Amino acid sequence: MAKFDFSKRDSFGSKIGIIAAAAGSAIGLGNIWRFPYVAGENGGGAFLLIYVGFIILIGIPVMLSEFTIGRRAQRNPFGAFKLLKPKQHWYLVGLMGIIAAFTILAFYSTVAGWTLEYLINAVSNNYDGKSPADLNNMFDAFVGTGTRPVIFQLVFMFLTAAIVFSGVKHGIERYAKILMPVLLLIIIVLCVRSVTLAGAAEGLNFLFNPDFSKIRASTVLEALGQAFFSLSIGMGTLITYGSYISKKENLSTTAVQVSAADTFIAILAGVAIFPAMFAFGIEPNTSGEGLVFKVLPLLFNEMAGGFYFQLLFCFLLIVAALTSTISVLEVVVASAAEQLNMSRKTATVIAAVAISILGIFCTLSLGNLYIGIPSPYPGVFKITLFNILEYLSANILLPLGGFFIVLFLGWFLGKQNVKNEITNSGKIRARLFNMFLFIIRYIAPIAIALVFLHGMGLINI
Ligand code: PHE
């Protein structure tokens, strides 16, 4: 079989392009949709504290590790491990990443579909004058029907595939560069409105005042999973993006900047949601995965010019979701194109169709076609395929992938190789290099292993 011509690989064009693309991958529904609802279900403040701790201690080192592997190998994750350690089985980590890409995109595209419905409702002014109960019913009715959510999901998958189809530089970079800062601005506007509502203080208290009695083993694993999910780490997305970064860029500062931006947006999303939730009398742990779609329209209703802000917000949410979904699909496409020597276009079509099939079942599992397992938890009615894929990817596959990635860098790639890549062969100083090495050799793998085993109920600390 003819080999893929690696000299023809695409790459990012500029410094700002890299940060925009990586931040575009990281910032998405994970911050705005997932963070508030998972934080709400896990007690708020204490969850946030553990989450931020994990970002600093584990997230940034894993992100830097991924960039390092990717840029050194100039390959997709699967090919990178094969190239860097040819006779060992590390490529299985790349394979696990591809599986994670399937599971993530399947449920992520469900939620991305909801953002399209949100946009349509916003344009049609359907939220005007609605009560919390009305919004609750609207959301549940929409998700319950099945067909509409599936159609929107497929539209979204199509958009994702269309961008990946046309390649990295022209597709991914261009969209992320301008729109991410606008998203930040509008979230800040939302925050201001939320914290000035009567009764907002309770929400801020919930988010920022840690109550450690609410911490369970599962909470800690949820925080770790959310950190991985939100930073787009543990499945090779940033190995893939790292492979498009030029040898001149500073990988460490990129990792820190992207992680900081991502965490900032998640916290802002929390500041927008929780005060509003309490002000409108919605319990933090009762809305499930529909939370932001049930709360945000209420907030916009309370705002001067809310109609226009909401339109802009929906549009930006869709863009934020898109810059994330393309980064997930890119992992599968880059791997298939380079390893199987397929054309980028064929690889995109095959991957998008395969993922969409799984995605349809995932969407329908929330509707009237129940696919899932009976819930072992009291008070929880059923666990759907959607819940299973979400849990499997965020709390199992990504932390496991991150575990192997730091082990690989810490113990197998060779200290000098790692140092050369991070310092651009000695051209930039790496002041914290020894600390980084210590973290990826000991702290991160041990912490991930303990949190994982404890959270799964396999050990008791
Ligand atoms: N980080 C993205 C978000 O927050 C989701 C994602 C996860 C993207 C894993 C790529 C890889 O929306």
Short mmCIF file of C-alpha atoms and ligand atoms in Angstrom, two decimals:
data_model
loop_
_atom_site.label_atom_id
_atom_site.label_comp_id
_atom_site.label_asym_id
_atom_site.label_seq_id
_atom_site.Cartn_x
_atom_site.Cartn_y
_atom_site.Cartn_z
CA MET A 1 0.00 0.00 0.00
CA ALA A 2 1.28 3.45 -0.87
CA LYS A 3 2.37 5.44 2.15
CA PHE A 4 0.90 8.79 3.16
CA ASP A 5 3.20 11.62 2.11
CA PHE A 6 4.01 13.31 5.40
CA SER A 7 5.81 16.22 3.76
CA LYS A 8 2.43 17.39 2.52
CA ARG A 9 0.86 17.71 5.97
CA ASP A 10 -1.10 20.82 6.74
CA SER A 11 -0.11 23.08 9.62
CA PHE A 12 -1.28 26.12 11.54
CA GLY A 13 -0.29 29.44 10.05
CA SER A 14 0.30 31.71 12.98
CA LYS A 15 0.74 31.96 16.71
CA ILE A 16 -2.69 33.42 17.25
CA GLY A 17 -4.10 30.72 14.99
CA ILE A 18 -2.72 27.96 17.20
CA ILE A 19 -4.10 29.44 20.36
CA ALA A 20 -7.41 30.12 18.68
CA ALA A 21 -7.63 26.57 17.36
CA ALA A 22 -6.62 24.91 20.63
CA ALA A 23 -8.78 27.26 22.69
CA GLY A 24 -11.57 26.72 20.17
CA SER A 25 -11.31 22.99 20.82
CA ALA A 26 -11.24 23.43 24.58
CA ILE A 27 -13.95 26.06 24.86
CA GLY A 28 -17.28 24.65 23.91
CA LEU A 29 -20.36 23.01 25.31
CA GLY A 30 -18.10 21.52 27.98
CA ASN A 31 -17.80 24.96 29.55
CA ILE A 32 -21.23 26.38 28.99
CA TRP A 33 -23.49 23.34 28.96
CA ARG A 34 -21.64 20.68 30.95
CA PHE A 35 -19.77 22.59 33.63
CA PRO A 36 -22.83 24.24 35.23
CA TYR A 37 -24.92 21.10 35.29
CA VAL A 38 -22.19 18.82 36.60
CA ALA A 39 -21.09 21.41 39.18
CA GLY A 40 -24.74 21.82 40.20
CA GLU A 41 -25.21 18.09 40.67
CA ASN A 42 -22.00 17.83 42.66
CA GLY A 43 -22.54 20.48 45.24
CA GLY A 44 -21.11 23.66 43.67
CA GLY A 45 -18.22 25.32 45.49
CA ALA A 46 -16.31 22.27 46.66
CA PHE A 47 -16.57 20.80 43.19
CA LEU A 48 -15.22 24.01 41.65
CA LEU A 49 -12.25 24.03 43.98
CA ILE A 50 -11.30 20.44 43.19
CA TYR A 51 -11.88 21.07 39.50
CA VAL A 52 -9.52 24.06 39.41
CA GLY A 53 -6.95 22.09 41.43
CA PHE A 54 -7.06 19.31 38.84
CA ILE A 55 -6.71 21.78 35.96
CA ILE A 56 -3.49 23.15 37.45
CA LEU A 57 -1.98 19.95 38.76
CA ILE A 58 -3.01 17.51 36.07
CA GLY A 59 -4.71 19.33 33.20
CA ILE A 60 -1.95 21.71 32.15
CA PRO A 61 0.78 19.02 32.38
CA VAL A 62 -1.30 16.60 30.31
CA MET A 63 -1.99 19.30 27.74
CA LEU A 64 1.69 20.15 27.45
CA SER A 65 2.47 16.44 27.16
CA GLU A 66 0.05 16.09 24.28
CA PHE A 67 1.49 19.10 22.44
CA THR A 68 4.97 17.67 22.97
CA ILE A 69 4.13 14.23 21.61
CA GLY A 70 2.28 15.69 18.63
CA ARG A 71 4.86 18.21 17.60
CA ARG A 72 7.73 15.79 18.03
CA ALA A 73 6.14 13.09 15.94
CA GLN A 74 4.30 15.28 13.41
CA ARG A 75 1.64 12.61 13.26
CA ASN A 76 -1.89 11.75 14.32
CA PRO A 77 -2.00 10.16 17.82
CA PHE A 78 -2.01 6.59 16.58
CA GLY A 79 0.91 7.21 14.22
CA ALA A 80 2.74 9.32 16.78
CA PHE A 81 3.00 6.54 19.33
CA LYS A 82 3.95 4.08 16.59
CA LEU A 83 6.71 6.36 15.36
CA LEU A 84 8.10 7.30 18.76
CA LYS A 85 8.06 3.75 20.21
CA PRO A 86 7.81 1.41 17.23
CA LYS A 87 8.05 -1.99 18.90
CA GLN A 88 5.78 -1.33 21.83
CA HIS A 89 2.03 -1.21 22.18
CA TRP A 90 1.65 2.49 22.91
CA TYR A 91 -0.33 2.97 19.72
CA LEU A 92 -3.21 1.43 21.68
CA VAL A 93 -3.45 4.77 23.49
CA GLY A 94 -4.05 6.33 20.08
CA LEU A 95 -6.66 3.70 19.37
CA MET A 96 -8.39 4.43 22.65
CA GLY A 97 -8.44 8.08 21.64
CA ILE A 98 -10.26 7.19 18.44
CA ILE A 99 -12.85 5.25 20.44
CA ALA A 100 -13.19 8.25 22.76
CA ALA A 101 -13.71 10.48 19.72
CA PHE A 102 -16.62 8.30 18.64
CA THR A 103 -18.28 8.26 22.05
CA ILE A 104 -17.79 11.98 22.62
CA LEU A 105 -19.00 13.10 19.24
CA ALA A 106 -22.04 10.85 19.44
CA PHE A 107 -23.47 12.57 22.53
CA TYR A 108 -21.89 15.95 21.89
CA SER A 109 -23.66 16.23 18.58
CA THR A 110 -26.93 15.54 20.39
CA VAL A 111 -26.38 18.57 22.59
CA ALA A 112 -25.04 20.60 19.67
CA GLY A 113 -28.35 19.85 17.97
CA TRP A 114 -30.14 21.37 20.95
CA THR A 115 -28.23 24.61 20.35
CA LEU A 116 -29.77 24.79 16.87
CA GLU A 117 -33.24 24.38 18.37
CA TYR A 118 -32.31 27.09 20.85
CA LEU A 119 -31.39 29.41 17.99
CA ILE A 120 -34.65 28.76 16.18
CA ASN A 121 -36.66 29.41 19.33
CA ALA A 122 -34.69 32.58 19.98
CA VAL A 123 -35.25 33.88 16.45
CA SER A 124 -38.97 33.11 16.70
CA ASN A 125 -39.16 34.81 20.09
CA ASN A 126 -40.67 31.63 21.54
CA TYR A 127 -39.22 32.18 24.99
CA ASP A 128 -40.85 35.52 25.54
CA GLY A 129 -42.83 35.67 28.79
CA LYS A 130 -42.23 32.02 29.63
CA SER A 131 -42.01 30.77 33.21
CA PRO A 132 -39.39 28.30 34.50
CA ALA A 133 -42.02 25.55 34.32
CA ASP A 134 -42.89 26.43 30.70
CA LEU A 135 -39.24 26.23 29.69
CA ASN A 136 -38.86 22.95 31.45
CA ASN A 137 -41.79 21.52 29.52
CA MET A 138 -40.64 22.98 26.22
CA PHE A 139 -37.23 21.40 26.58
CA ASP A 140 -38.53 18.03 27.67
CA ALA A 141 -41.10 17.95 24.90
CA PHE A 142 -38.48 18.77 22.29
CA VAL A 143 -36.01 16.13 23.48
CA GLY A 144 -38.81 13.60 23.91
CA THR A 145 -40.02 13.69 20.32
CA GLY A 146 -36.84 12.24 18.86
CA THR A 147 -37.17 13.31 15.24
CA ARG A 148 -36.43 17.03 15.56
CA PRO A 149 -33.40 16.48 17.80
CA VAL A 150 -32.08 13.87 15.38
CA ILE A 151 -32.48 16.18 12.40
CA PHE A 152 -30.62 18.99 14.17
CA GLN A 153 -27.93 16.59 15.28
CA LEU A 154 -27.39 15.52 11.68
CA VAL A 155 -27.29 19.12 10.50
CA PHE A 156 -24.61 19.77 13.05
CA MET A 157 -22.60 16.72 12.06
CA PHE A 158 -22.84 17.87 8.48
CA LEU A 159 -21.47 21.31 9.37
CA THR A 160 -18.62 19.71 11.32
CA ALA A 161 -17.74 17.37 8.48
CA ALA A 162 -17.90 20.19 5.94
CA ILE A 163 -15.24 22.15 7.81
CA VAL A 164 -12.96 19.17 8.49
CA PHE A 165 -13.36 18.19 4.83
CA SER A 166 -11.61 21.36 3.69
CA GLY A 167 -8.57 20.88 5.89
CA VAL A 168 -6.97 22.20 9.00
CA LYS A 169 -5.60 25.58 8.12
CA HIS A 170 -8.42 26.89 6.03
CA GLY A 171 -11.12 25.27 8.05
CA ILE A 172 -10.37 25.25 11.72
CA GLU A 173 -8.20 28.26 12.29
CA ARG A 174 -10.20 30.85 10.45
CA TYR A 175 -13.44 30.33 12.35
CA ALA A 176 -12.00 30.28 15.83
CA LYS A 177 -9.87 33.37 15.60
CA ILE A 178 -12.49 36.10 15.60
CA LEU A 179 -15.46 34.56 17.31
CA MET A 180 -14.05 33.30 20.61
CA PRO A 181 -13.39 36.81 22.01
CA VAL A 182 -16.93 37.88 21.13
CA LEU A 183 -18.28 34.88 23.01
CA LEU A 184 -16.32 35.96 26.06
CA LEU A 185 -17.83 39.43 25.90
CA ILE A 186 -21.38 38.23 25.72
CA ILE A 187 -20.90 35.82 28.62
CA ILE A 188 -19.66 38.74 30.68
CA VAL A 189 -22.85 40.65 29.83
CA LEU A 190 -24.82 37.61 31.00
CA CYS A 191 -22.87 37.47 34.23
CA VAL A 192 -23.59 41.10 34.99
CA ARG A 193 -27.31 40.57 34.50
CA SER A 194 -27.32 37.39 36.55
CA VAL A 195 -25.52 38.74 39.60
CA THR A 196 -27.73 41.83 39.71
CA LEU A 197 -30.97 39.82 39.95
CA ALA A 198 -32.72 39.83 43.29
CA GLY A 199 -31.67 36.69 45.16
CA ALA A 200 -28.45 36.27 43.20
CA ALA A 201 -26.26 36.09 46.30
CA GLU A 202 -27.41 32.59 47.10
CA GLY A 203 -26.17 31.38 43.73
CA LEU A 204 -22.78 32.99 44.15
CA ASN A 205 -22.58 31.44 47.56
CA PHE A 206 -23.40 28.05 46.08
CA LEU A 207 -20.66 28.38 43.47
CA PHE A 208 -17.89 29.95 45.52
CA ASN A 209 -18.44 28.80 49.08
CA PRO A 210 -17.18 25.23 49.28
CA ASP A 211 -19.23 22.87 51.38
CA PHE A 212 -17.00 19.85 51.80
CA SER A 213 -19.72 17.75 53.32
CA LYS A 214 -21.07 17.42 49.78
CA ILE A 215 -17.95 15.68 48.50
CA ARG A 216 -18.28 12.01 47.65
CA ALA A 217 -15.81 9.71 45.87
CA SER A 218 -17.84 10.13 42.70
CA THR A 219 -17.63 13.94 43.00
CA VAL A 220 -13.86 13.87 42.79
CA LEU A 221 -13.94 11.64 39.73
CA GLU A 222 -16.57 13.89 38.14
CA ALA A 223 -14.30 16.89 38.72
CA LEU A 224 -11.37 15.08 37.13
CA GLY A 225 -13.51 13.95 34.20
CA GLN A 226 -14.85 17.46 33.69
CA ALA A 227 -11.30 18.88 33.74
CA PHE A 228 -10.23 16.44 31.04
CA PHE A 229 -13.35 16.94 29.01
CA SER A 230 -13.26 20.70 29.15
CA LEU A 231 -9.57 20.96 28.25
CA SER A 232 -9.99 18.49 25.36
CA ILE A 233 -7.25 16.28 26.77
CA GLY A 234 -6.76 12.54 27.14
CA MET A 235 -7.82 11.41 23.67
CA GLY A 236 -5.21 12.87 21.38
CA THR A 237 -7.03 15.96 20.13
CA LEU A 238 -4.14 18.08 21.29
CA ILE A 239 -1.59 15.55 20.03
CA THR A 240 -3.18 16.09 16.65
CA TYR A 241 -3.24 19.87 17.01
CA GLY A 242 0.28 19.78 18.47
CA SER A 243 1.43 18.09 15.29
CA TYR A 244 0.32 21.15 13.33
CA ILE A 245 2.20 23.60 15.58
CA SER A 246 5.41 25.06 14.19
CA LYS A 247 8.75 24.25 15.79
CA LYS A 248 9.18 27.90 16.74
CA GLU A 249 6.22 28.18 19.10
CA ASN A 250 6.43 27.98 22.86
CA LEU A 251 4.40 24.93 23.84
CA SER A 252 4.36 25.61 27.58
CA THR A 253 2.90 29.10 27.36
CA THR A 254 0.35 27.89 24.82
CA ALA A 255 -0.78 25.16 27.24
CA VAL A 256 -1.07 27.61 30.13
CA GLN A 257 -2.93 30.23 28.09
CA VAL A 258 -5.39 27.77 26.62
CA SER A 259 -6.11 26.17 30.00
CA ALA A 260 -6.54 29.55 31.67
CA ALA A 261 -8.95 30.77 29.01
CA ASP A 262 -10.95 27.56 29.19
CA THR A 263 -11.24 27.63 32.98
CA PHE A 264 -12.13 31.31 32.99
CA ILE A 265 -15.02 30.73 30.59
CA ALA A 266 -16.32 27.78 32.62
CA ILE A 267 -16.32 29.85 35.81
CA LEU A 268 -18.03 32.72 34.02
CA ALA A 269 -20.67 30.30 32.76
CA GLY A 270 -21.19 29.29 36.39
CA VAL A 271 -21.50 32.94 37.41
CA ALA A 272 -24.10 33.44 34.69
CA ILE A 273 -26.12 30.34 35.57
CA PHE A 274 -26.16 29.81 39.33
CA PRO A 275 -27.34 33.23 40.55
CA ALA A 276 -30.08 33.17 37.90
CA MET A 277 -31.06 29.66 38.88
CA PHE A 278 -31.51 30.56 42.52
CA ALA A 279 -33.20 33.84 41.66
CA PHE A 280 -35.78 31.95 39.57
CA GLY A 281 -36.22 29.28 42.21
CA ILE A 282 -34.74 26.39 40.24
CA GLU A 283 -32.99 23.71 42.28
CA PRO A 284 -29.34 23.19 41.29
CA ASN A 285 -29.57 19.46 40.81
CA THR A 286 -32.96 18.91 39.25
CA SER A 287 -32.63 20.03 35.66
CA GLY A 288 -30.04 17.50 34.48
CA GLU A 289 -28.50 17.87 31.05
CA GLY A 290 -31.15 20.43 30.04
CA LEU A 291 -30.06 22.97 32.67
CA VAL A 292 -28.63 25.82 30.60
CA PHE A 293 -31.39 25.57 28.03
CA LYS A 294 -33.94 25.94 30.78
CA VAL A 295 -32.24 28.82 32.62
CA LEU A 296 -30.58 31.06 30.07
CA PRO A 297 -33.74 32.10 28.20
CA LEU A 298 -35.17 33.30 31.54
CA LEU A 299 -32.11 35.42 32.03
CA PHE A 300 -32.34 36.97 28.59
CA ASN A 301 -36.01 37.71 29.22
CA GLU A 302 -34.95 39.86 32.14
CA MET A 303 -32.56 41.92 30.07
CA ALA A 304 -32.91 45.11 28.07
CA GLY A 305 -32.23 44.09 24.47
CA GLY A 306 -32.39 40.47 25.62
CA PHE A 307 -33.80 39.34 22.29
CA TYR A 308 -30.70 40.47 20.41
CA PHE A 309 -28.25 39.33 23.05
CA GLN A 310 -29.84 35.92 23.01
CA LEU A 311 -29.55 35.67 19.24
CA LEU A 312 -25.90 36.58 19.36
CA PHE A 313 -25.31 34.17 22.22
CA CYS A 314 -26.97 31.25 20.40
CA PHE A 315 -24.93 31.91 17.33
CA LEU A 316 -21.70 32.02 19.32
CA LEU A 317 -22.62 28.91 21.28
CA ILE A 318 -23.04 27.10 17.99
CA VAL A 319 -19.64 28.35 16.81
CA ALA A 320 -18.03 27.34 20.11
CA ALA A 321 -19.55 23.88 19.77
CA LEU A 322 -18.38 23.64 16.16
CA THR A 323 -14.76 24.52 16.92
CA SER A 324 -14.87 21.67 19.44
CA THR A 325 -16.59 19.08 17.28
CA ILE A 326 -14.18 19.66 14.41
CA SER A 327 -11.28 19.01 16.76
CA VAL A 328 -12.81 15.69 17.79
CA LEU A 329 -13.55 14.61 14.24
CA GLU A 330 -10.07 15.71 13.16
CA VAL A 331 -8.52 13.02 15.38
CA VAL A 332 -10.39 10.29 13.55
CA VAL A 333 -9.83 11.83 10.12
CA ALA A 334 -6.12 12.51 10.59
CA SER A 335 -5.62 8.96 11.87
CA ALA A 336 -7.55 7.35 9.03
CA ALA A 337 -5.98 9.56 6.38
CA GLU A 338 -2.41 9.08 7.54
CA GLN A 339 -2.49 5.50 8.76
CA LEU A 340 -4.68 4.02 6.07
CA ASN A 341 -3.52 6.45 3.40
CA MET A 342 -7.07 7.51 2.64
CA SER A 343 -7.90 10.87 1.20
CA ARG A 344 -8.95 13.44 3.81
CA LYS A 345 -12.29 13.71 2.08
CA THR A 346 -13.08 9.98 2.10
CA ALA A 347 -11.94 9.69 5.69
CA THR A 348 -14.20 12.58 6.71
CA VAL A 349 -17.27 11.13 5.07
CA ILE A 350 -16.78 7.64 6.49
CA ALA A 351 -16.04 8.89 10.00
CA ALA A 352 -18.92 11.36 10.04
CA VAL A 353 -21.44 8.78 8.84
CA ALA A 354 -20.27 6.14 11.31
CA ILE A 355 -20.36 8.57 14.23
CA SER A 356 -23.77 9.89 13.19
CA ILE A 357 -25.25 6.40 13.35
CA LEU A 358 -24.13 5.99 16.95
CA GLY A 359 -25.22 9.58 17.59
CA ILE A 360 -28.77 8.94 16.40
CA PHE A 361 -29.22 6.13 18.91
CA CYS A 362 -27.79 8.39 21.55
CA THR A 363 -30.28 11.16 20.81
CA LEU A 364 -33.19 8.74 20.61
CA SER A 365 -32.22 7.25 23.95
CA LEU A 366 -33.41 10.47 25.60
CA GLY A 367 -36.66 10.42 23.69
CA ASN A 368 -39.38 7.84 23.41
CA LEU A 369 -37.06 5.09 22.20
CA TYR A 370 -35.49 4.14 25.47
CA ILE A 371 -32.02 2.66 25.11
CA GLY A 372 -30.03 2.27 28.29
CA ILE A 373 -29.80 0.39 31.54
CA PRO A 374 -32.01 0.46 34.63
CA SER A 375 -30.69 2.83 37.22
CA PRO A 376 -29.20 1.37 40.40
CA TYR A 377 -29.55 4.76 42.13
CA PRO A 378 -32.60 5.66 44.16
CA GLY A 379 -34.46 8.60 42.68
CA VAL A 380 -32.85 8.24 39.26
CA PHE A 381 -35.35 6.82 36.86
CA LYS A 382 -33.18 5.48 34.07
CA ILE A 383 -29.69 5.64 32.68
CA THR A 384 -29.76 6.28 28.95
CA LEU A 385 -27.26 5.56 26.21
CA PHE A 386 -26.59 9.30 26.27
CA ASN A 387 -25.64 9.13 29.96
CA ILE A 388 -23.53 6.04 29.38
CA LEU A 389 -21.52 7.55 26.52
CA GLU A 390 -21.04 10.77 28.44
CA TYR A 391 -19.85 8.98 31.56
CA LEU A 392 -17.68 6.56 29.64
CA SER A 393 -15.84 9.25 27.74
CA ALA A 394 -15.41 11.96 30.37
CA ASN A 395 -14.84 9.86 33.45
CA ILE A 396 -13.20 6.74 32.04
CA LEU A 397 -11.63 7.04 28.60
CA LEU A 398 -10.15 10.54 28.94
CA PRO A 399 -8.56 10.08 32.39
CA LEU A 400 -7.22 6.70 31.29
CA GLY A 401 -5.78 8.24 28.13
CA GLY A 402 -4.24 11.07 30.17
CA PHE A 403 -2.71 8.54 32.53
CA PHE A 404 -0.91 6.76 29.71
CA ILE A 405 0.09 10.00 28.00
CA VAL A 406 1.92 11.34 31.07
CA LEU A 407 3.49 7.95 31.73
CA PHE A 408 4.72 7.85 28.15
CA LEU A 409 6.26 11.28 28.34
CA GLY A 410 7.62 10.86 31.86
CA TRP A 411 9.17 7.44 31.53
CA PHE A 412 9.43 6.34 27.92
CA LEU A 413 10.10 9.20 25.52
CA GLY A 414 13.41 10.09 27.15
CA LYS A 415 14.06 13.11 29.33
CA GLN A 416 16.35 14.81 26.83
CA ASN A 417 13.89 14.37 23.99
CA VAL A 418 11.14 15.92 26.06
CA LYS A 419 13.38 18.78 27.09
CA ASN A 420 14.47 19.45 23.51
CA GLU A 421 10.89 19.59 22.30
CA ILE A 422 9.70 21.87 25.10
CA THR A 423 12.68 24.23 24.86
CA ASN A 424 12.72 24.22 21.05
CA SER A 425 16.16 22.56 21.19
CA GLY A 426 17.45 24.92 23.84
CA LYS A 427 16.24 28.13 22.22
CA ILE A 428 13.79 28.98 24.98
CA ARG A 429 14.27 28.56 28.69
CA ALA A 430 12.20 26.05 30.56
CA ARG A 431 12.41 27.27 34.11
CA LEU A 432 9.89 24.87 35.52
CA PHE A 433 11.06 21.87 33.54
CA ASN A 434 12.10 19.81 36.56
CA MET A 435 8.82 20.48 38.25
CA PHE A 436 6.95 19.48 35.09
CA LEU A 437 8.96 16.26 34.93
CA PHE A 438 8.20 15.50 38.56
CA ILE A 439 4.50 16.06 37.97
CA ILE A 440 4.24 13.90 34.88
CA ARG A 441 6.39 11.15 36.39
CA TYR A 442 4.79 10.91 39.80
CA ILE A 443 2.06 13.32 40.80
CA ALA A 444 -0.23 13.19 37.78
CA PRO A 445 -0.22 9.42 37.17
CA ILE A 446 -0.64 8.60 40.85
CA ALA A 447 -3.38 11.20 41.31
CA ILE A 448 -5.29 10.07 38.22
CA ALA A 449 -5.01 6.42 39.28
CA LEU A 450 -6.20 7.09 42.83
CA VAL A 451 -9.11 9.33 41.82
CA PHE A 452 -10.14 6.88 39.14
CA LEU A 453 -10.02 3.73 41.28
CA HIS A 454 -11.63 5.49 44.23
CA GLY A 455 -14.36 7.07 42.09
CA MET A 456 -15.19 3.72 40.52
CA GLY A 457 -15.49 2.24 44.00
CA LEU A 458 -12.54 -0.11 43.40
CA ILE A 459 -10.45 1.16 46.33
CA ASN A 460 -11.30 3.02 49.49
CA ILE A 461 -9.05 5.81 50.70
N1 PHE B 1 -13.42 20.54 25.32
C1 PHE B 1 -14.59 20.49 24.51
C2 PHE B 1 -15.67 21.33 25.21
O1 PHE B 1 -15.45 21.79 26.30
C3 PHE B 1 -15.05 19.09 24.24
C4 PHE B 1 -13.97 18.19 23.75
C5 PHE B 1 -13.58 17.09 24.52
C6 PHE B 1 -13.29 18.46 22.57
C7 PHE B 1 -12.55 16.27 24.10
C8 PHE B 1 -12.27 17.63 22.15
C9 PHE B 1 -11.90 16.55 22.92
O2 PHE B 1 -16.72 21.52 24.70
#
